[in-house]
Short mmCIF file of C-alpha atoms and ligand atoms in Angstrom, two decimals:
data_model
loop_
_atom_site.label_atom_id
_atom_site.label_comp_id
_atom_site.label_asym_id
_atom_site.label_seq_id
_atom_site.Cartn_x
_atom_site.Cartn_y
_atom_site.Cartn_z
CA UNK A 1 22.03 -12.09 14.38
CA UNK A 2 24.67 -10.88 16.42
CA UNK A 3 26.15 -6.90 15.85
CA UNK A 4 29.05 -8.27 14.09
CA UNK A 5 27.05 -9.88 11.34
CA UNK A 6 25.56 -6.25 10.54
CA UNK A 7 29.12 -4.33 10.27
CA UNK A 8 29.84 -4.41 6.68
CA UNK A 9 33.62 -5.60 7.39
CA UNK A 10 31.94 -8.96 8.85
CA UNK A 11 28.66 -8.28 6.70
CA UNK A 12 27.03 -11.81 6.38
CA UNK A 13 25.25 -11.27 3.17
CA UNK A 14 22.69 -13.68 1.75
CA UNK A 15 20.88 -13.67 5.07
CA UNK A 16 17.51 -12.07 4.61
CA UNK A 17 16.71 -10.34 8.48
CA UNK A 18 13.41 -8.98 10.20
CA UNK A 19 12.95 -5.82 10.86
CA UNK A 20 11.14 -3.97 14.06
CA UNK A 21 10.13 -0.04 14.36
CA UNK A 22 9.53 0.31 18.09
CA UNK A 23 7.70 3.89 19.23
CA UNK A 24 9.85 5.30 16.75
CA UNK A 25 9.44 9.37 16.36
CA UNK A 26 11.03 12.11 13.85
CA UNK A 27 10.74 15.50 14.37
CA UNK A 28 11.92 18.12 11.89
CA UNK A 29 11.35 20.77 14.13
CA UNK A 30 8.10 21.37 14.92
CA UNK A 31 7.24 19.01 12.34
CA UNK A 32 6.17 15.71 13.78
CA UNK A 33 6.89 13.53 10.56
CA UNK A 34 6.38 10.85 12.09
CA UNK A 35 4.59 9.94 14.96
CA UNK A 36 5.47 6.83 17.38
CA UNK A 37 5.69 3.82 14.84
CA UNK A 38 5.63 0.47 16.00
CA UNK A 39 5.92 -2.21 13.60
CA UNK A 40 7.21 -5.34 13.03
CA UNK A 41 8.34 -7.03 9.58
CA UNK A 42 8.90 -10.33 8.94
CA UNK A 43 11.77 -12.46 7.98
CA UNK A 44 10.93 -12.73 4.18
CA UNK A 45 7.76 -10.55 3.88
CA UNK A 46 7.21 -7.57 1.75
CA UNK A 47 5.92 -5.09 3.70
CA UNK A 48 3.94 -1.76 1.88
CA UNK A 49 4.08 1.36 3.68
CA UNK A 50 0.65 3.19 2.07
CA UNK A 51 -0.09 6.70 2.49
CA UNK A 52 -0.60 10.08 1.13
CA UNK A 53 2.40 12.82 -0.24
CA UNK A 54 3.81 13.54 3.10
CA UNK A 55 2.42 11.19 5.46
CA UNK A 56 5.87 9.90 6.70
CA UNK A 57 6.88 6.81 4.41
CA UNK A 58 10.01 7.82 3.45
CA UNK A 59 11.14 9.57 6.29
CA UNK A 60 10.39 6.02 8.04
CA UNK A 61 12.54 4.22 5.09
CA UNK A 62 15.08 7.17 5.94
CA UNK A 63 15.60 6.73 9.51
CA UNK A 64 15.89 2.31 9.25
CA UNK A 65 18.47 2.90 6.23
CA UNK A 66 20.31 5.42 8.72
CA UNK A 67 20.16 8.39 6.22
CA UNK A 68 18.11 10.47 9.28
CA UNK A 69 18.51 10.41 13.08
CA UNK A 70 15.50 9.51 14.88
CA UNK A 71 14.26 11.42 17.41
CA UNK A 72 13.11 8.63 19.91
CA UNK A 73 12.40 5.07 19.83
CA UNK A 74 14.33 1.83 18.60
CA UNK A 75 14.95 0.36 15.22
CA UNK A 76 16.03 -3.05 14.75
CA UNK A 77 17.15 -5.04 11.92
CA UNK A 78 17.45 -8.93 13.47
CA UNK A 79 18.38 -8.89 17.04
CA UNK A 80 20.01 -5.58 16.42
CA UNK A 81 19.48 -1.92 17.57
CA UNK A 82 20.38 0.16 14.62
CA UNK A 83 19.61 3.48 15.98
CA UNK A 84 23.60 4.32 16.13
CA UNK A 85 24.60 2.21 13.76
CA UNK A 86 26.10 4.08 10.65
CA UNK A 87 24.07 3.47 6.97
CA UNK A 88 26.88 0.88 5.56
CA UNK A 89 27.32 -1.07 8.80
CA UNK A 90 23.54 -1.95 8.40
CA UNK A 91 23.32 -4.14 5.05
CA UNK A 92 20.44 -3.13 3.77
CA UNK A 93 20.23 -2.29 -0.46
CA UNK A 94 18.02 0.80 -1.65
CA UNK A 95 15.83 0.84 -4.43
CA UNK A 96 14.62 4.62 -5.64
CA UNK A 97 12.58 6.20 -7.86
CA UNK A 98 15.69 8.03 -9.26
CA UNK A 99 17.81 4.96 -10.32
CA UNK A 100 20.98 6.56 -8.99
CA UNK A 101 23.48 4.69 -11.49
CA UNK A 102 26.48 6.10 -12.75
CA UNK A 103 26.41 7.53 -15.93
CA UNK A 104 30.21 7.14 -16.86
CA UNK A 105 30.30 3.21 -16.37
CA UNK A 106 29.05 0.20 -17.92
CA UNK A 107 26.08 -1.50 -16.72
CA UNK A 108 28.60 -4.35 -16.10
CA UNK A 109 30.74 -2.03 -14.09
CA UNK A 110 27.19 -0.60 -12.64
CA UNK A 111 26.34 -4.34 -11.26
CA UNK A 112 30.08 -5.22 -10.72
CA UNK A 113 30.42 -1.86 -8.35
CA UNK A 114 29.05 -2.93 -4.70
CA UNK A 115 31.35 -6.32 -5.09
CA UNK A 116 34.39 -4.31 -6.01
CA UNK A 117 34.04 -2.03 -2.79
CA UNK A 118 33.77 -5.24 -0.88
CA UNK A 119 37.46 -6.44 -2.90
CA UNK A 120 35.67 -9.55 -4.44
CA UNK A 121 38.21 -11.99 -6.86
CA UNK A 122 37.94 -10.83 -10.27
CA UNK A 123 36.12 -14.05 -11.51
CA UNK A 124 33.81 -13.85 -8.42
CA UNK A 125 32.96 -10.37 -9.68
CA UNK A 126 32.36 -11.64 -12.94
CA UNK A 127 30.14 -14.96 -12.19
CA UNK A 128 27.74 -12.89 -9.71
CA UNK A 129 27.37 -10.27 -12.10
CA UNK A 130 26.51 -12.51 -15.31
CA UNK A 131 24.14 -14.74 -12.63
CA UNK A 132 21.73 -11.47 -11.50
CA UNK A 133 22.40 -9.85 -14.83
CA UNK A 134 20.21 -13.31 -16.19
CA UNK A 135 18.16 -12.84 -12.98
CA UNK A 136 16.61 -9.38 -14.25
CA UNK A 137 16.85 -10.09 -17.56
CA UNK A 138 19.87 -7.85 -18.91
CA UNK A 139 22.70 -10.03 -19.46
CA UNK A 140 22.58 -8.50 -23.18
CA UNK A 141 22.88 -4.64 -22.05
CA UNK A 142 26.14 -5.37 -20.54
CA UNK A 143 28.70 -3.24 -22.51
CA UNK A 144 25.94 -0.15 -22.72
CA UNK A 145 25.74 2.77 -20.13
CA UNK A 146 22.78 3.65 -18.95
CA UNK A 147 22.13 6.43 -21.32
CA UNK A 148 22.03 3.70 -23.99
CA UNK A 149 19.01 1.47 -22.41
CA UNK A 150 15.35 2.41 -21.85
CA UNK A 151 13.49 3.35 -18.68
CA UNK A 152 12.62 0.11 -17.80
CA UNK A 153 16.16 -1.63 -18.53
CA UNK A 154 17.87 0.57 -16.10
CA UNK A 155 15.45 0.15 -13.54
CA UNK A 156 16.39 -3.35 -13.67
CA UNK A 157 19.88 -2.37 -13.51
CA UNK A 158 19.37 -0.58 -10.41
CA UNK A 159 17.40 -3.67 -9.15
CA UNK A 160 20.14 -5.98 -9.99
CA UNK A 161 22.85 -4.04 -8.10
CA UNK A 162 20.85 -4.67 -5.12
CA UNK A 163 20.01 -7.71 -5.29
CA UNK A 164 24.02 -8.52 -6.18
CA UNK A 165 24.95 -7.23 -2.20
CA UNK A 166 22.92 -9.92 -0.79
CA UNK A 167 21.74 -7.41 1.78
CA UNK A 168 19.52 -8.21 5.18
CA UNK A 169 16.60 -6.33 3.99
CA UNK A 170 15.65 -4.21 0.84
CA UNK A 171 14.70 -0.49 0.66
CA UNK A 172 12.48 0.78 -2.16
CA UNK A 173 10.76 4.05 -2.26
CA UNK A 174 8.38 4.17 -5.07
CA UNK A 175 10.74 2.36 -7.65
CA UNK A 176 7.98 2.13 -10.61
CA UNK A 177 7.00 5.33 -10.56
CA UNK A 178 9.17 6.98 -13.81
CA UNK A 179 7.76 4.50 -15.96
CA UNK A 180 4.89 4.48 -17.93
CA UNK A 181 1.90 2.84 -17.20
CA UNK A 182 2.54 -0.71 -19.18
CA UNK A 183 6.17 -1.05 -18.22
CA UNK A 184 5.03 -0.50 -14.52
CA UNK A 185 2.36 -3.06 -14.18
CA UNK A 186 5.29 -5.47 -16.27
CA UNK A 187 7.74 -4.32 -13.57
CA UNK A 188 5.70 -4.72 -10.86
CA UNK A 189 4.72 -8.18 -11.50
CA UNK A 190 8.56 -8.65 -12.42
CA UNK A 191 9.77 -6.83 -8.55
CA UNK A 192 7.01 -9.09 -6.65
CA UNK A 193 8.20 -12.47 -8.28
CA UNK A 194 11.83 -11.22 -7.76
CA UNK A 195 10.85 -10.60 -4.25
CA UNK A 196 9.08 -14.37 -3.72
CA UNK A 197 12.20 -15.98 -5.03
CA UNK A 198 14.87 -14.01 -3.21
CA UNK A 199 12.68 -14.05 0.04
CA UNK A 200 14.86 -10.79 1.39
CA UNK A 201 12.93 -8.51 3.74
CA UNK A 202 11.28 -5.66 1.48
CA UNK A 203 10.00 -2.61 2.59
CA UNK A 204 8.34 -0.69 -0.35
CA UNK A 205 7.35 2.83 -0.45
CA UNK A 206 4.80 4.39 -2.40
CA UNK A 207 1.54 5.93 -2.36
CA UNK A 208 -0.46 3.80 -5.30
CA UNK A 209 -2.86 2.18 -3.45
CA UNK A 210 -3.20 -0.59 -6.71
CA UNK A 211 0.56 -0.99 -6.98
CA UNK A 212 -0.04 -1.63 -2.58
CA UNK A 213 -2.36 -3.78 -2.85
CA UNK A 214 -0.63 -5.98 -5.45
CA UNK A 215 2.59 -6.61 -4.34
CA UNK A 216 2.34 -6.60 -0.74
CA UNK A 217 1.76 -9.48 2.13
CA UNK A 218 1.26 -6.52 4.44
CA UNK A 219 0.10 -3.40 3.98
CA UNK A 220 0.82 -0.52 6.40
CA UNK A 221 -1.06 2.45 5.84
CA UNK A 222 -0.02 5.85 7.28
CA UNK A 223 -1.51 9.11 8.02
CA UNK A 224 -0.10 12.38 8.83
CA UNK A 225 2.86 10.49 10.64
CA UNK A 226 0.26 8.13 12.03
CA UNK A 227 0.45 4.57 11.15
CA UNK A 228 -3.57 3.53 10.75
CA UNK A 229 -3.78 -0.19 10.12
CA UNK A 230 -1.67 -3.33 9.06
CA UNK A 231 -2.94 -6.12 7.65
CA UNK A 232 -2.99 -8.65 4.30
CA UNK A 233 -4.25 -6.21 1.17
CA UNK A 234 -7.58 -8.46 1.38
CA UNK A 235 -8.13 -7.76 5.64
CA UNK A 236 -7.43 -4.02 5.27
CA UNK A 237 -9.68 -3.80 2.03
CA UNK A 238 -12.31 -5.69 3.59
CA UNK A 239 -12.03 -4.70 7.42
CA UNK A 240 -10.88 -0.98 7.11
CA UNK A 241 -10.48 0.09 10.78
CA UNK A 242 -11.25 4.17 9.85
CA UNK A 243 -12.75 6.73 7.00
CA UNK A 244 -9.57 7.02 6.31
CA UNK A 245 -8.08 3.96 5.41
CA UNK A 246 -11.61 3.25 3.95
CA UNK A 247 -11.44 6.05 1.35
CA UNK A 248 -7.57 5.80 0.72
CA UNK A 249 -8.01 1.80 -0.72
CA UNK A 250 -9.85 1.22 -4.01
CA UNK A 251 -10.61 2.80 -7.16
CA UNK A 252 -12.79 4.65 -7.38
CA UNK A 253 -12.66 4.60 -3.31
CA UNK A 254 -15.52 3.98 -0.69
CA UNK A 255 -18.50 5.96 -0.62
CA UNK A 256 -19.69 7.64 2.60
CA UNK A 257 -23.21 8.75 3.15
CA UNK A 258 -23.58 10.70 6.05
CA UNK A 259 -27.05 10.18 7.88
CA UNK A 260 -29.63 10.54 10.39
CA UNK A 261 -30.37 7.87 12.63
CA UNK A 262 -33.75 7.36 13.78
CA UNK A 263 -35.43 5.12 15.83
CA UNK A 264 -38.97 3.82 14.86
CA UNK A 265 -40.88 0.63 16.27
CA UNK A 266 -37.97 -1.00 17.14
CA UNK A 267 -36.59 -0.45 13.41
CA UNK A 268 -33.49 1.60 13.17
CA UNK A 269 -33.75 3.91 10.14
CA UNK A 270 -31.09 6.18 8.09
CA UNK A 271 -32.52 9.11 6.80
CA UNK A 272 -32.04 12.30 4.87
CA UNK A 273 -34.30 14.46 3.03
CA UNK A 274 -34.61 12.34 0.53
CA UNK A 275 -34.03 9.29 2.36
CA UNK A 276 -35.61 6.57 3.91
CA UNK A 277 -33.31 3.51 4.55
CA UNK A 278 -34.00 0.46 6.87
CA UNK A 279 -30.92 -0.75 8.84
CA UNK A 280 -30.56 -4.42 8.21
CA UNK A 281 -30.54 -5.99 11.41
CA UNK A 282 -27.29 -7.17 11.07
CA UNK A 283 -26.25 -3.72 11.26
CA UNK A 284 -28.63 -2.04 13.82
CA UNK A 285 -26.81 -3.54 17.33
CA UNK A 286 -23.41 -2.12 16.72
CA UNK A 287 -25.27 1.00 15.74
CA UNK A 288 -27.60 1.43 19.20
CA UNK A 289 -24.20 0.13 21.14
CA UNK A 290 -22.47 3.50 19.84
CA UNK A 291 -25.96 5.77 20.34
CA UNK A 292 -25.11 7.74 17.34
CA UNK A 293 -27.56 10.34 15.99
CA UNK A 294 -25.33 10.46 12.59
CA UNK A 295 -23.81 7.63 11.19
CA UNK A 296 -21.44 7.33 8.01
CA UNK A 297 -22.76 4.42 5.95
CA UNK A 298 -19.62 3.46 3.89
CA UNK A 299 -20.09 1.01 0.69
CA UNK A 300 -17.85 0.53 -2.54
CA UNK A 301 -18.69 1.23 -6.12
CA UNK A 302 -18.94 -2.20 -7.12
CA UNK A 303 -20.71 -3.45 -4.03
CA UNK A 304 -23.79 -1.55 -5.33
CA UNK A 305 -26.24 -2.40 -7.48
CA UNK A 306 -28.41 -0.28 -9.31
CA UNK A 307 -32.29 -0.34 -10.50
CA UNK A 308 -34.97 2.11 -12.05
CA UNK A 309 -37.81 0.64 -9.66
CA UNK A 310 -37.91 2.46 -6.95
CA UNK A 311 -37.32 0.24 -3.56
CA UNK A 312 -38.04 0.89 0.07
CA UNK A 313 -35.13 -1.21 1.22
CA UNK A 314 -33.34 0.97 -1.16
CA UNK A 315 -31.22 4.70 -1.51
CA UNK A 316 -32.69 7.48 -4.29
CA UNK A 317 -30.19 8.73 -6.11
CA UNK A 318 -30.24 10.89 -9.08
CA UNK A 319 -27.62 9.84 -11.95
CA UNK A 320 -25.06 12.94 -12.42
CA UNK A 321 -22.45 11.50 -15.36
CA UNK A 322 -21.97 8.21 -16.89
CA UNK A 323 -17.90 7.28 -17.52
CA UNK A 324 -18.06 4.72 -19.75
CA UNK A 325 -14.78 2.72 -19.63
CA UNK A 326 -15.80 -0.27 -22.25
CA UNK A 327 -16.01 -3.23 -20.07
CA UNK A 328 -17.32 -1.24 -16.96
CA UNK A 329 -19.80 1.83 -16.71
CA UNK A 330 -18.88 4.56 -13.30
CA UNK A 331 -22.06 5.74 -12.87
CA UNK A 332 -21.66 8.71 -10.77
CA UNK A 333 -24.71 9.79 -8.25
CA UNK A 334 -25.99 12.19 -5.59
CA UNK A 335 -27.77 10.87 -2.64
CA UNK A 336 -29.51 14.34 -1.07
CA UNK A 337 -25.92 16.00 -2.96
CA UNK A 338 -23.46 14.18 -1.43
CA UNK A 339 -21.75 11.78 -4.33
CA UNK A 340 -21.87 7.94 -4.76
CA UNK A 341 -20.01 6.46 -7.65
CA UNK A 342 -21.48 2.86 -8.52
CA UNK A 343 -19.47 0.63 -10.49
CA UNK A 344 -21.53 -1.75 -13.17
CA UNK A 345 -20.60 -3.96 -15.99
CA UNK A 346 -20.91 -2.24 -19.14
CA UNK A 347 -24.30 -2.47 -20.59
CA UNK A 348 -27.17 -0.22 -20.97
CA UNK A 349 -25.93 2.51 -19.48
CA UNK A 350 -28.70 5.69 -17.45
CA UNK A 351 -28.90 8.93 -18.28
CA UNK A 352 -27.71 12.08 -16.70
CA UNK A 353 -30.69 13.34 -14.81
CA UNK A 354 -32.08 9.50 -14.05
CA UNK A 355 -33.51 9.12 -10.61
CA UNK A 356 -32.35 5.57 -9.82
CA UNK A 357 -32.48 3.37 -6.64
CA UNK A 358 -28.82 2.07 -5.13
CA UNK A 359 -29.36 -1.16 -3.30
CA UNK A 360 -26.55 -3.11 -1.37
CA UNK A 361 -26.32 -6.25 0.63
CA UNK A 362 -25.76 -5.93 4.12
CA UNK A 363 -22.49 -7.92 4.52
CA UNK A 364 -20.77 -5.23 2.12
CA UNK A 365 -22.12 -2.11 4.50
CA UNK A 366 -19.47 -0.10 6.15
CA UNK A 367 -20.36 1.98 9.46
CA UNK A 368 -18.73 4.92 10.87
CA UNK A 369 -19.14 7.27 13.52
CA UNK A 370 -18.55 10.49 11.31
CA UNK A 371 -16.78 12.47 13.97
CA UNK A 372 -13.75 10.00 14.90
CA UNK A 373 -14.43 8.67 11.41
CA UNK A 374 -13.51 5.02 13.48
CA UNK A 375 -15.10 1.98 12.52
CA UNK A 376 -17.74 0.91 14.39
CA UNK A 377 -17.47 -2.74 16.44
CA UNK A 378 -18.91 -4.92 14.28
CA UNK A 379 -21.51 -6.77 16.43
CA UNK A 380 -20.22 -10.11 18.34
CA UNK A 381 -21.07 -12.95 15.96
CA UNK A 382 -24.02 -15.09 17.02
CA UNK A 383 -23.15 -17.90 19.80
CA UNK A 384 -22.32 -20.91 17.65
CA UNK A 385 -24.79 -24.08 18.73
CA UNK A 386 -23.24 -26.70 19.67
CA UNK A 387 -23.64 -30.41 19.59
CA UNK A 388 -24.11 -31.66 23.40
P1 LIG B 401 6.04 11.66 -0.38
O1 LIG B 401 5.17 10.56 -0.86
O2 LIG B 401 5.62 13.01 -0.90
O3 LIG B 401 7.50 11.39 -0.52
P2 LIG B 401 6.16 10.87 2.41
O4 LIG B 401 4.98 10.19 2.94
O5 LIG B 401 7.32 10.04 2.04
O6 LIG B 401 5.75 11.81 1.20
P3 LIG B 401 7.97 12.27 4.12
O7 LIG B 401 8.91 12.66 3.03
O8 LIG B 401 8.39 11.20 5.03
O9 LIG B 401 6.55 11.93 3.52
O10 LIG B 401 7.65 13.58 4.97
C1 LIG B 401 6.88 13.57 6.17
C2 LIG B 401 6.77 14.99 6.72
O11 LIG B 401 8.03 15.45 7.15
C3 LIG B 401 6.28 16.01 5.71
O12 LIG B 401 5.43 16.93 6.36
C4 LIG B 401 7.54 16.66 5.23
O13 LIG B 401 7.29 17.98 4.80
C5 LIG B 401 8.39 16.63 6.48
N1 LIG B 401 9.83 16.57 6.16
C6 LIG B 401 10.46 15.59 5.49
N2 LIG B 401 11.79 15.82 5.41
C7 LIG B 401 12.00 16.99 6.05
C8 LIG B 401 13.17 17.78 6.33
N3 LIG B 401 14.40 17.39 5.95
N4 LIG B 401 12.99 18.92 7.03
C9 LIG B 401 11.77 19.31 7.46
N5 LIG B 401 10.63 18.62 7.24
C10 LIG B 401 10.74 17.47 6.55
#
C-alpha cells in the first residue's frame, strides 16, 4: 500500500491491511507502559492482545490508532510507517467498550455518519447503510436513537458504523464487556463470524482469557508492558512458554506445585513433606539438563484425575471444598498447603477433610524453574528410525 492509500482524502477503503509493531515503547513518565513490542499481524487475522488491568493493551491499541505518541519504535499499517501519521489519515475503525454513539441522532443517521463526512451521494448513503444495517441485524431499529434499543442492539450499532468505513484494520478494546453474560457469549460468536466474513485486520482488546481464547487466531499475551507469547489459542494453552502465561489461560487456571528435586538410583524424585512423586522419564532429562533443586510441576484441573487408593506414582492431597457446578465437580485440594483445584465430571462427589491421591499422565505435566518461572526445554524428541 502506498502512503496515499492511507490519507483519508485518497483513503482506499475495503482493503483489509497488515499490521507490524516493531520495538515499539511508551513511556508515561517513569511509567514504562509498554515495553519494546514487536509484533506482526496478518492480513485478515484477528489478533487478541491478553493480559491483566494495566499490562499495556490499550495503550498498544492507543499508539497504532494514533490517539498516543510513541516513545520509540515503528508502527506500520501495510507498507506504511504510521508513527507521524495523524489518527484519520490511518483508516482504521474503533470498537469500545463505551459505544460512543450519539445520543441526539437516529441509528440511521448513527450508521449514515462516517459516509456523510466522506460526502457520499445520498442514495449511496442510503444503500450502504440498509446493506450493514441487515449485516448486524438492525435494519428494524432504524428510526430509534440509541436510548430506545437495548445493550446489545447498540453495540451492534456501534459495530455496524465500523464496519460501514471499510477501514484497513479494526480496533476493539473490550467491546462485550457492558453486557451481560448471555448477550456476550451471543455477541461474541456474532463479532467472530462478522470478523471471518469481512476478513479486515482485527485487533481485540480485553483481558477475558475465555472470550481470548474463543475468538482469536492469535493470541498475544502481555505482562507488565511485556509481551510473553503469541501463538494459536490451542499452542499457547498447550505450550505455555512461562508461570505466567500458564496461570493467566484457563479456568480455573494451572496448578503449580512447588518441589524438591531429589536424586535417587538413577530415579529423579519430587518431594515435599508429604510427598513422594516419581518423575516420569519423559520428564526427568529436561529436568537434570536445568540442575534444579526446586522445580514447579504445573498441571490443569481437568488434566487430573482423582482416586481414594492411595498410589506411589501418585500426589496426597487432602480435599478442602467441593464446588459443585451440576455437570462438573471443582474439587479443591492442598498438596503439603499449597492448593490444587481438580476438575471432575459430576458424580459422587469427596468430602471436605478426604485424603485423596491426584494422579496425572505425563504428557499433560508442566515444568518450571520457579525462580524465572520459564518453561523448561522440553527434551529433544527421540531420533525418528528410519527405513534404510
Ligand atoms: P486495562 O485492562 O485496565 O485497560 P491495559 O492493559 O489496557 O489495562 P494500559 O491502559 O495500556 O493497560 O496501561 C498500561 C500502563 O500505563 C498502566 O500502568 C497505566 O497506569 C499506565 N498509563 C496508561 N495511560 C497513562 C497516562 N495517560 N498517563 C500515565 N500512565 C498511564
Amino acid at each position: 500500500m502506498t502512503a496515499t492509500a492511507l490519507t483519508l482524502t485518497g483513503a482506499r477503503t475495503g482493503q483489509s491491511a497488515p499490521v507490524s509493531f516493531e520495538q515499539v515503547t511508551k513511556k508515561y513518565g517513569n511509567v514504562l507502559a509498554v515495553d519494546n513490542l514487536t509484533l506482526s499481524v496478518e492480513n485478515g487475522e484477528l489478533m487478541v492482545l491478553l493480559g491483566p488491568s494495566g499490562c499495556g493493551k490499550t495503550t498498544s491499541l492507543r499508539m497504532l490508532a494514533g490517539l498516543e505518541k510513541i516513545t520509540s519504535g515503528v508502527i506500520r499499517i501495510g507498507d506504511v510507517v504510521v508513527n507521524d501519521l495523524p489518527p484519520r489519515s490511518r483508516n482504521i475503525a474503533m470498537v469500545f467498550q463505551s459505544y460512543a454513539l450519539y445520543s441526539h441522532l437516529t441509528v440511521f443517521e448513527n450508521l449514515a455518519y462516517p459516509l456523510r463526512v466522506r460526502k457520499l451521494k445520498k442514495d449511496e448513503i442510503k444503500r450502504r447503510v440498509q446493506e450493514v444495517a441487515e449485516r448486524v441485524q438492525i435494519a428494524d431499529l432504524l428510526d430509534r436513537k440509541p436510548r430506545e434499543i437495548s445493550g446489545g442492539q447498540r453495540q451492534r450499532v456501534a459495530l455496524g458504523r465500523a464496519i460501514i468505513r471499510e477501514p484497513s484494520v479494526f480496533l476493539m478494546d473490550e467491546p462485550l464487556s457492558n453486557l451481560d453474560a448471555k448477550l456476550r457469549l451471543h455477541m461474541r460468536g456474532e463479532l467472530k463470524r462478522f470478523q471471518r466474513d469481512l476478513a479486515t485486520t482485527t485487533i481485540y482488546v480485553t483481558h477475558d482469557q475465555a472470550e481470548a481464547m474463543t475468538l482469536a487466531d492469535r493470541v498475544a499475551i502481555m505482562n507488565k508492558g511485556v509481551l510473553q507469547q503469541v501463538g494459536p489459542p490451542r499452542e499457547v494453552y498447550r505450550q505455555p512458554v512461562n508461570m505466567f502465561v500458564a496461570g493467566f489461560l484457563g479456568s480455573p487456571p494451572m496448578n503449580f506445585l512447588t518441589l524438591d528435586v531429589q536424586a535417587e538410583e538413577g530415579q529423579l524424585w519430587l518431594t515435599g513433606p508429604n510427598v513422594r512423586y516419581p518423575l516420569p522419564p519423559e520428564q526427568a532429562a529436561a529436568v537434570r539438563q536445568a540442575s534444579l533443586a526446586r522445580l514447579a510441576l504445573g498441571v490443569r484441573p481437568e488434566h487430573i484425575t482423582l482416586s481414594h487408593h492411595p498410589d506411589e506414582r501418585a500426589i496426597p492431597a487432602e480435599v478442602y471444598l467441593v464446588e459443585d457446578l451440576g455437570n462438573e465437580l471443582l474439587v479443591d485440594t492442598r498438596v503439603d498447603g499449597q492448593q490444587a483445584v481438580i476438575r471432575i465430571p459430576a458424580g459422587p462427589a469427596p468430602s471436605i477433610g478426604d485424603r485423596i491421591w491426584l494422579s496425572f499422565s505425563p504428557a499433560d505435566l508442566h515444568l518450571f524453574d520457579p525462580t524465572t518461572e520459564a518453561r523448561l526445554p522440553s527434551p529433544s524428541p527421540a531420533p525418528r528410525a528410519t527405513l534404510s
